[in-house]
Short mmCIF file of C-alpha atoms and ligand atoms in Angstrom, two decimals:
data_model
loop_
_atom_site.label_atom_id
_atom_site.label_comp_id
_atom_site.label_asym_id
_atom_site.label_seq_id
_atom_site.Cartn_x
_atom_site.Cartn_y
_atom_site.Cartn_z
CA UNK A 1 20.26 43.90 -83.65
CA UNK A 2 22.26 40.68 -83.90
CA UNK A 3 21.32 37.31 -82.47
CA UNK A 4 23.23 37.80 -79.20
CA UNK A 5 21.74 41.23 -78.55
CA UNK A 6 18.31 39.80 -79.26
CA UNK A 7 18.78 37.00 -76.74
CA UNK A 8 20.25 39.36 -74.15
CA UNK A 9 17.56 42.00 -74.62
CA UNK A 10 14.50 39.79 -74.64
CA UNK A 11 15.33 36.41 -73.15
CA UNK A 12 18.12 36.79 -70.61
CA UNK A 13 16.20 39.30 -68.50
CA UNK A 14 13.94 37.04 -66.51
CA UNK A 15 13.63 37.82 -62.83
CA UNK A 16 13.24 34.20 -61.69
CA UNK A 17 16.63 32.81 -60.71
CA UNK A 18 16.53 29.32 -59.31
CA UNK A 19 19.30 27.94 -57.11
CA UNK A 20 19.25 24.66 -59.08
CA UNK A 21 20.39 26.45 -62.24
CA UNK A 22 24.19 26.18 -62.11
CA UNK A 23 24.54 27.84 -65.53
CA UNK A 24 21.63 29.20 -67.54
CA UNK A 25 21.63 31.22 -70.76
CA UNK A 26 25.08 32.12 -72.03
CA UNK A 27 27.19 28.98 -72.17
CA UNK A 28 27.14 26.13 -74.68
CA UNK A 29 24.67 24.22 -72.58
CA UNK A 30 22.74 24.86 -69.41
CA UNK A 31 23.87 23.09 -66.24
CA UNK A 32 21.00 22.01 -64.03
CA UNK A 33 21.11 20.41 -60.63
CA UNK A 34 18.95 17.33 -60.25
CA UNK A 35 17.26 16.21 -57.05
CA UNK A 36 17.93 12.86 -55.41
CA UNK A 37 14.86 10.64 -55.28
CA UNK A 38 13.09 12.55 -58.06
CA UNK A 39 12.41 11.85 -61.71
CA UNK A 40 12.63 14.54 -64.36
CA UNK A 41 9.48 15.02 -66.46
CA UNK A 42 10.40 16.45 -69.89
CA UNK A 43 7.94 17.71 -72.48
CA UNK A 44 7.85 19.95 -75.53
CA UNK A 45 5.27 21.65 -77.70
CA UNK A 46 5.65 23.28 -81.07
CA UNK A 47 3.55 26.22 -82.30
CA UNK A 48 3.84 27.14 -85.97
CA UNK A 49 2.40 30.30 -87.53
CA UNK A 50 -0.34 29.55 -90.02
CA UNK A 51 -0.98 26.21 -88.33
CA UNK A 52 -1.41 26.88 -84.59
CA UNK A 53 -1.89 30.64 -84.72
CA UNK A 54 -2.18 33.42 -87.29
CA UNK A 55 0.66 35.84 -87.97
CA UNK A 56 -1.32 38.74 -86.51
CA UNK A 57 -2.01 36.90 -83.22
CA UNK A 58 -1.36 38.94 -80.08
CA UNK A 59 2.30 38.28 -79.13
CA UNK A 60 1.72 38.64 -75.36
CA UNK A 61 -0.88 35.85 -75.49
CA UNK A 62 1.36 33.72 -77.70
CA UNK A 63 4.18 33.97 -75.18
CA UNK A 64 1.81 32.97 -72.41
CA UNK A 65 0.22 30.11 -74.33
CA UNK A 66 3.47 28.64 -75.65
CA UNK A 67 4.66 28.17 -72.07
CA UNK A 68 1.21 27.35 -70.64
CA UNK A 69 0.68 24.31 -72.88
CA UNK A 70 4.00 22.89 -71.71
CA UNK A 71 3.24 23.54 -68.04
CA UNK A 72 -0.11 21.85 -68.64
CA UNK A 73 1.70 18.71 -69.82
CA UNK A 74 3.85 18.77 -66.69
CA UNK A 75 0.70 19.27 -64.60
CA UNK A 76 -0.85 16.19 -66.18
CA UNK A 77 2.16 14.17 -64.97
CA UNK A 78 1.92 15.62 -61.47
CA UNK A 79 5.30 17.30 -61.95
CA UNK A 80 6.57 20.50 -60.36
CA UNK A 81 7.85 22.77 -63.16
CA UNK A 82 11.46 23.92 -62.88
CA UNK A 83 13.09 24.98 -66.16
CA UNK A 84 12.34 25.55 -69.83
CA UNK A 85 14.11 26.00 -73.16
CA UNK A 86 12.88 28.24 -75.99
CA UNK A 87 13.57 27.54 -79.66
CA UNK A 88 12.44 30.34 -81.94
CA UNK A 89 12.47 30.94 -85.65
CA UNK A 90 11.68 34.53 -86.60
CA UNK A 91 11.15 36.04 -90.06
CA UNK A 92 12.64 39.32 -88.81
CA UNK A 93 13.66 41.03 -85.58
CA UNK A 94 10.53 42.90 -84.55
CA UNK A 95 11.36 44.50 -81.20
CA UNK A 96 7.74 45.28 -80.31
CA UNK A 97 6.65 41.74 -81.04
CA UNK A 98 9.55 40.25 -79.08
CA UNK A 99 8.98 42.56 -76.14
CA UNK A 100 5.31 41.59 -75.82
CA UNK A 101 5.99 37.91 -76.49
CA UNK A 102 8.67 37.66 -73.82
CA UNK A 103 6.54 39.61 -71.35
CA UNK A 104 3.64 37.19 -71.77
CA UNK A 105 5.97 34.23 -71.38
CA UNK A 106 7.85 35.57 -68.35
CA UNK A 107 4.71 36.67 -66.55
CA UNK A 108 3.55 33.06 -66.48
CA UNK A 109 7.09 31.82 -65.77
CA UNK A 110 7.22 34.00 -62.66
CA UNK A 111 3.89 32.67 -61.41
CA UNK A 112 5.24 29.10 -61.47
CA UNK A 113 8.87 29.93 -60.65
CA UNK A 114 10.18 28.35 -63.84
CA UNK A 115 13.40 29.63 -65.31
CA UNK A 116 14.33 29.96 -68.99
CA UNK A 117 17.72 28.26 -69.19
CA UNK A 118 18.51 28.27 -72.90
CA UNK A 119 17.33 27.69 -76.41
CA UNK A 120 18.16 28.48 -79.98
CA UNK A 121 17.23 31.29 -82.32
CA UNK A 122 17.25 31.36 -86.10
CA UNK A 123 15.76 33.22 -89.01
CA UNK A 124 12.79 31.41 -90.54
CA UNK A 125 8.99 31.34 -90.67
CA UNK A 126 7.62 32.25 -87.22
CA UNK A 127 7.59 29.19 -84.99
CA UNK A 128 7.86 28.74 -81.24
CA UNK A 129 9.04 25.54 -79.61
CA UNK A 130 9.27 25.29 -75.84
CA UNK A 131 10.61 22.36 -73.88
CA UNK A 132 9.81 22.26 -70.18
CA UNK A 133 11.26 20.20 -67.34
CA UNK A 134 9.81 19.39 -63.96
CA UNK A 135 10.33 17.19 -60.92
CA UNK A 136 8.21 14.39 -59.64
CA UNK A 137 9.10 12.06 -56.74
CA UNK A 138 10.22 8.62 -57.96
CA UNK A 139 7.27 6.46 -58.95
CA UNK A 140 4.69 9.19 -58.23
CA UNK A 141 4.07 10.51 -61.75
CA UNK A 142 0.47 10.44 -62.96
CA UNK A 143 0.40 8.12 -65.95
CA UNK A 144 -2.25 7.55 -68.60
CA UNK A 145 -2.16 3.83 -67.98
CA UNK A 146 -3.34 3.64 -64.37
CA UNK A 147 -7.16 3.83 -64.61
CA UNK A 148 -9.01 0.78 -63.25
CA UNK A 149 -12.60 -0.45 -63.41
CA UNK A 150 -14.65 1.25 -60.66
CA UNK A 151 -12.47 4.38 -60.47
CA UNK A 152 -14.33 7.67 -60.79
CA UNK A 153 -13.59 10.09 -63.62
CA UNK A 154 -13.07 13.77 -62.78
CA UNK A 155 -12.14 17.01 -64.54
CA UNK A 156 -10.83 20.30 -63.18
CA UNK A 157 -12.44 23.68 -63.93
CA UNK A 158 -15.00 24.08 -66.69
CA UNK A 159 -14.97 22.75 -70.24
CA UNK A 160 -15.90 24.47 -73.49
CA UNK A 161 -15.11 28.12 -72.75
CA UNK A 162 -12.19 28.25 -75.17
CA UNK A 163 -14.18 26.37 -77.79
CA UNK A 164 -16.96 28.98 -77.66
CA UNK A 165 -14.46 31.78 -78.24
CA UNK A 166 -12.94 29.86 -81.13
CA UNK A 167 -16.38 29.16 -82.62
CA UNK A 168 -17.07 32.91 -82.58
CA UNK A 169 -13.72 33.67 -84.20
CA UNK A 170 -14.35 31.13 -86.93
CA UNK A 171 -17.69 32.75 -87.75
CA UNK A 172 -20.01 30.29 -85.98
CA UNK A 173 -21.90 31.66 -82.99
CA UNK A 174 -22.05 35.43 -82.29
CA UNK A 175 -20.92 36.37 -78.80
CA UNK A 176 -21.45 39.80 -77.25
CA UNK A 177 -18.29 41.85 -76.71
CA UNK A 178 -18.16 41.21 -72.95
CA UNK A 179 -18.79 37.48 -73.40
CA UNK A 180 -16.08 37.25 -76.01
CA UNK A 181 -13.52 38.93 -73.80
CA UNK A 182 -14.19 36.50 -70.91
CA UNK A 183 -14.15 33.40 -73.11
CA UNK A 184 -11.15 34.57 -75.17
CA UNK A 185 -9.13 34.75 -71.98
CA UNK A 186 -9.54 30.98 -71.68
CA UNK A 187 -8.58 30.40 -75.30
CA UNK A 188 -5.61 32.74 -75.46
CA UNK A 189 -4.21 32.63 -71.96
CA UNK A 190 -5.07 29.25 -70.45
CA UNK A 191 -4.16 28.62 -66.79
CA UNK A 192 -2.17 25.37 -66.50
CA UNK A 193 -3.44 23.23 -63.60
CA UNK A 194 0.00 22.78 -62.08
CA UNK A 195 -1.03 22.92 -58.43
CA UNK A 196 -3.91 20.53 -59.01
CA UNK A 197 -1.63 18.04 -60.81
CA UNK A 198 0.81 18.04 -57.89
CA UNK A 199 -2.01 17.63 -55.36
CA UNK A 200 -3.30 14.59 -57.24
CA UNK A 201 -0.02 12.63 -57.10
CA UNK A 202 -1.11 10.35 -54.28
CA UNK A 203 -4.79 10.40 -55.17
CA UNK A 204 -5.37 9.94 -58.91
CA UNK A 205 -4.74 6.63 -60.69
CA UNK A 206 -4.31 8.31 -64.10
CA UNK A 207 -4.35 11.80 -65.60
CA UNK A 208 -4.14 13.70 -68.87
CA UNK A 209 -4.52 17.34 -69.85
CA UNK A 210 -7.37 18.08 -72.21
CA UNK A 211 -5.88 19.58 -75.35
CA UNK A 212 -7.90 17.76 -78.02
CA UNK A 213 -11.28 17.52 -76.30
CA UNK A 214 -12.58 15.54 -73.34
CA UNK A 215 -13.70 12.51 -75.33
CA UNK A 216 -10.49 12.24 -77.34
CA UNK A 217 -8.19 12.80 -74.38
CA UNK A 218 -10.07 10.59 -71.95
CA UNK A 219 -9.87 8.09 -74.82
CA UNK A 220 -6.07 8.09 -74.47
CA UNK A 221 -6.37 7.14 -70.80
CA UNK A 222 -8.88 4.41 -71.62
CA UNK A 223 -6.74 2.92 -74.36
CA UNK A 224 -3.59 2.93 -72.31
CA UNK A 225 -5.40 1.54 -69.27
CA UNK A 226 -7.38 -1.05 -71.32
CA UNK A 227 -10.71 0.08 -69.87
CA UNK A 228 -13.77 2.13 -70.89
CA UNK A 229 -15.86 4.85 -69.26
CA UNK A 230 -19.40 6.02 -68.82
CA UNK A 231 -19.96 9.77 -68.50
CA UNK A 232 -23.03 11.75 -67.53
CA UNK A 233 -23.65 14.79 -69.67
CA UNK A 234 -25.29 16.84 -66.91
CA UNK A 235 -22.26 16.37 -64.66
CA UNK A 236 -19.85 17.93 -67.13
CA UNK A 237 -18.86 21.32 -65.65
CA UNK A 238 -19.72 24.23 -67.91
CA UNK A 239 -19.43 27.92 -67.03
CA UNK A 240 -22.69 29.93 -66.87
CA UNK A 241 -21.59 31.95 -69.91
CA UNK A 242 -20.80 28.86 -71.92
CA UNK A 243 -24.09 27.27 -70.91
CA UNK A 244 -25.99 30.18 -72.46
CA UNK A 245 -24.70 29.12 -75.87
CA UNK A 246 -24.86 25.33 -75.73
CA UNK A 247 -28.21 25.38 -77.51
CA UNK A 248 -26.55 27.04 -80.50
CA UNK A 249 -23.35 25.04 -80.59
CA UNK A 250 -24.51 21.69 -79.23
CA UNK A 251 -22.71 19.59 -76.64
CA UNK A 252 -20.17 18.41 -79.19
CA UNK A 253 -18.39 21.75 -78.89
CA UNK A 254 -17.88 21.08 -75.19
CA UNK A 255 -16.92 17.44 -75.60
CA UNK A 256 -14.67 17.70 -78.63
CA UNK A 257 -12.61 20.79 -77.98
CA UNK A 258 -9.77 21.01 -75.57
CA UNK A 259 -8.22 24.43 -75.57
CA UNK A 260 -9.20 25.03 -71.95
CA UNK A 261 -6.28 22.83 -70.81
CA UNK A 262 -8.12 21.35 -67.87
CA UNK A 263 -7.05 18.02 -66.37
CA UNK A 264 -9.05 14.80 -66.71
CA UNK A 265 -8.18 12.10 -64.19
CA UNK A 266 -9.39 8.92 -62.53
CA UNK A 267 -9.57 8.29 -58.78
CA UNK A 268 -9.95 4.94 -57.00
CA UNK A 269 -12.95 4.93 -54.66
CA UNK A 270 -10.67 4.51 -51.62
CA UNK A 271 -9.10 7.92 -52.37
CA UNK A 272 -12.32 9.91 -52.79
CA UNK A 273 -12.34 11.20 -49.21
CA UNK A 274 -8.79 12.48 -49.64
CA UNK A 275 -9.77 14.11 -52.94
CA UNK A 276 -12.74 15.84 -51.34
CA UNK A 277 -10.46 17.40 -48.74
CA UNK A 278 -8.34 19.10 -51.40
CA UNK A 279 -8.92 22.79 -52.04
CA UNK A 280 -8.26 24.21 -55.48
CA UNK A 281 -9.47 27.25 -57.39
CA UNK A 282 -10.53 25.17 -60.34
CA UNK A 283 -12.46 22.58 -58.32
CA UNK A 284 -12.62 18.85 -59.09
CA UNK A 285 -15.80 17.67 -60.79
CA UNK A 286 -17.00 14.08 -60.87
CA UNK A 287 -18.27 13.27 -64.38
CA UNK A 288 -18.40 9.48 -64.65
CA UNK A 289 -16.92 6.07 -63.91
CA UNK A 290 -14.36 3.73 -65.38
CA UNK A 291 -15.82 0.47 -66.66
CA UNK A 292 -14.29 -2.72 -68.00
CA UNK A 293 -15.96 -2.43 -71.43
CA UNK A 294 -13.77 -0.38 -73.81
CA UNK A 295 -14.99 2.92 -75.30
CA UNK A 296 -16.68 6.07 -74.03
CA UNK A 297 -20.42 5.98 -73.34
CA UNK A 298 -22.23 9.23 -72.61
CA UNK A 299 -25.68 9.43 -71.02
CA UNK A 300 -27.89 12.53 -71.26
CA UNK A 301 -30.16 13.91 -68.52
CA UNK A 302 -32.86 11.36 -69.36
CA UNK A 303 -30.39 8.49 -69.12
CA UNK A 304 -30.39 8.03 -72.90
CA UNK A 305 -27.13 7.48 -74.77
CA UNK A 306 -25.73 10.65 -76.32
CA UNK A 307 -23.79 10.10 -79.53
CA UNK A 308 -21.45 12.93 -80.44
CA UNK A 309 -21.86 13.81 -84.13
CA UNK A 310 -18.63 15.61 -84.50
CA UNK A 311 -15.64 13.61 -85.57
CA UNK A 312 -12.35 14.89 -86.86
CA UNK A 313 -10.27 13.46 -84.08
CA UNK A 314 -9.01 9.94 -84.76
CA UNK A 315 -9.93 8.93 -81.29
CA UNK A 316 -13.63 9.36 -81.90
CA UNK A 317 -13.39 5.89 -83.35
CA UNK A 318 -13.51 4.61 -79.76
CA UNK A 319 -16.89 6.26 -79.02
CA UNK A 320 -19.77 3.84 -78.83
CA UNK A 321 -21.43 4.02 -82.27
CA UNK A 322 -25.18 4.07 -82.76
CA UNK A 323 -25.96 0.70 -84.26
CA UNK A 324 -29.59 1.13 -85.36
P1 ADP B 401 25.28 27.89 -79.89
O1 ADP B 401 25.92 28.55 -81.08
O2 ADP B 401 26.23 27.13 -79.01
O3 ADP B 401 24.05 27.16 -80.24
P2 ADP B 401 23.80 30.23 -79.33
O4 ADP B 401 24.54 31.39 -79.86
O5 ADP B 401 22.70 29.67 -80.16
O6 ADP B 401 24.85 29.09 -78.94
O7 ADP B 401 23.20 30.59 -77.91
C1 ADP B 401 23.93 31.27 -76.97
C2 ADP B 401 23.25 31.14 -75.63
O8 ADP B 401 21.95 31.72 -75.72
C3 ADP B 401 23.03 29.68 -75.24
O9 ADP B 401 23.17 29.60 -73.84
C4 ADP B 401 21.60 29.42 -75.63
O10 ADP B 401 21.00 28.43 -74.81
C5 ADP B 401 20.96 30.78 -75.41
N1 ADP B 401 19.82 31.01 -76.31
C6 ADP B 401 19.79 31.04 -77.65
N2 ADP B 401 18.57 31.31 -78.12
C7 ADP B 401 17.78 31.43 -77.04
C8 ADP B 401 16.40 31.69 -76.84
N3 ADP B 401 15.55 31.88 -77.86
N4 ADP B 401 15.95 31.74 -75.59
C9 ADP B 401 16.77 31.52 -74.53
N5 ADP B 401 18.08 31.30 -74.64
C10 ADP B 401 18.57 31.24 -75.88
MG1 MG B 402 22.46 28.19 -81.41
#
C-alpha cells in the first residue's frame, strides 16, 4: 500500500462533511471558509510512542485520545470545534492498527461534527500530531488571564479517575477488574468538555483544561491572572469508585494528575445565578475562591492547610510551602 492509498483508505473516508470545507483532503492545502465576527482558535498536541503511550497501546483508544486532547484545548477556550489536521509518522503500514486508530478518531469526530481536512504522513517512529481549529465569537474566548479576586473556582466532572487507572497500570494500587474497566475509560477515552466550554463563554472569567493536574493547571490561571486561590479539599468532586481508593493513594493523586481532561474555571459572583441555570452532564462543582495573595492554598475538612507532598510539576513551586 503506498502513501496515497493509505490516506484514501483510512483517512479520507470520514462521514462528516461540513459546508465550510471548500476543499478538504486531496489538494495541496485545505480551503476553509471563515465566519465573519468570529475568531479562529488553533491548537495542536503531539503524542509520541514511548513517551506518551506504549507501542502496544490500543489503537482505537489512541485515535480517540489524540483528537480528544485537542478538542479539550478548544473547549478550554470556549471554542466550537470545526476542523482538524493529522500528521502521522508510522514505522510500517499496519492495516489493522490504522483501521482501529482511524475508527477511534472518527467516532469522536462525528460526535463533535469536526472534519479531518488534511495532514501529512511519513515513515518514522510512531507519532501522532493533531492540530484542531474552532470558532469563537470575537472577544468571547475564555482566557487564562481573566480571573479576579472574589471569583469562585469551579471544575467540571470528577477528578482523579484517570490517575487511579494509571496508578494501577504502573503497579501502585490494585483495582478489581470491573473498577479498572470503568476508570480506564476515563484515562484512555476522555470526553472533552466542548459543550461546557461553549456554555461558559459569557459566564466564566477564565478557564483551562486540566491535563497536568488541578493544582498545576489552576496555577497557570493564577499566574496569568496575577492572583491566588484557596480550595477546599472536601469540595473537590471525586467519583464514588475513586473515593474508595483515596486512602491508598492519598489526595495528591487527585490533585496532581490531569488525565481526566476536565475544565477548571473562575466565575465572577454576579454570574453565579446564570451558571446555576446551566445544565450539563458533567456538572459544575464549586471548589474554592480566587484571592489576591498569589499561590494555591488548600484546606482540609478540619480547616487545616493541606500541603501536597507530590512534586514533579514545575508549577508546584507556587503551592504554599509549609514553613515550620
Ligand atoms: P504534499 O506532497 O503536497 O504534502 P501529500 O501527498 O502529503 O501532499 O498529501 C496529499 C493530500 O492528503 C493532502 O491533501 C494532505 O492534506 C492529505 N493528507 C496527507 N496525510 C494525511 C493524513 N495523515 N491525514 C489526513 N490527510 C492527509
Ligand atoms: Mg505531504
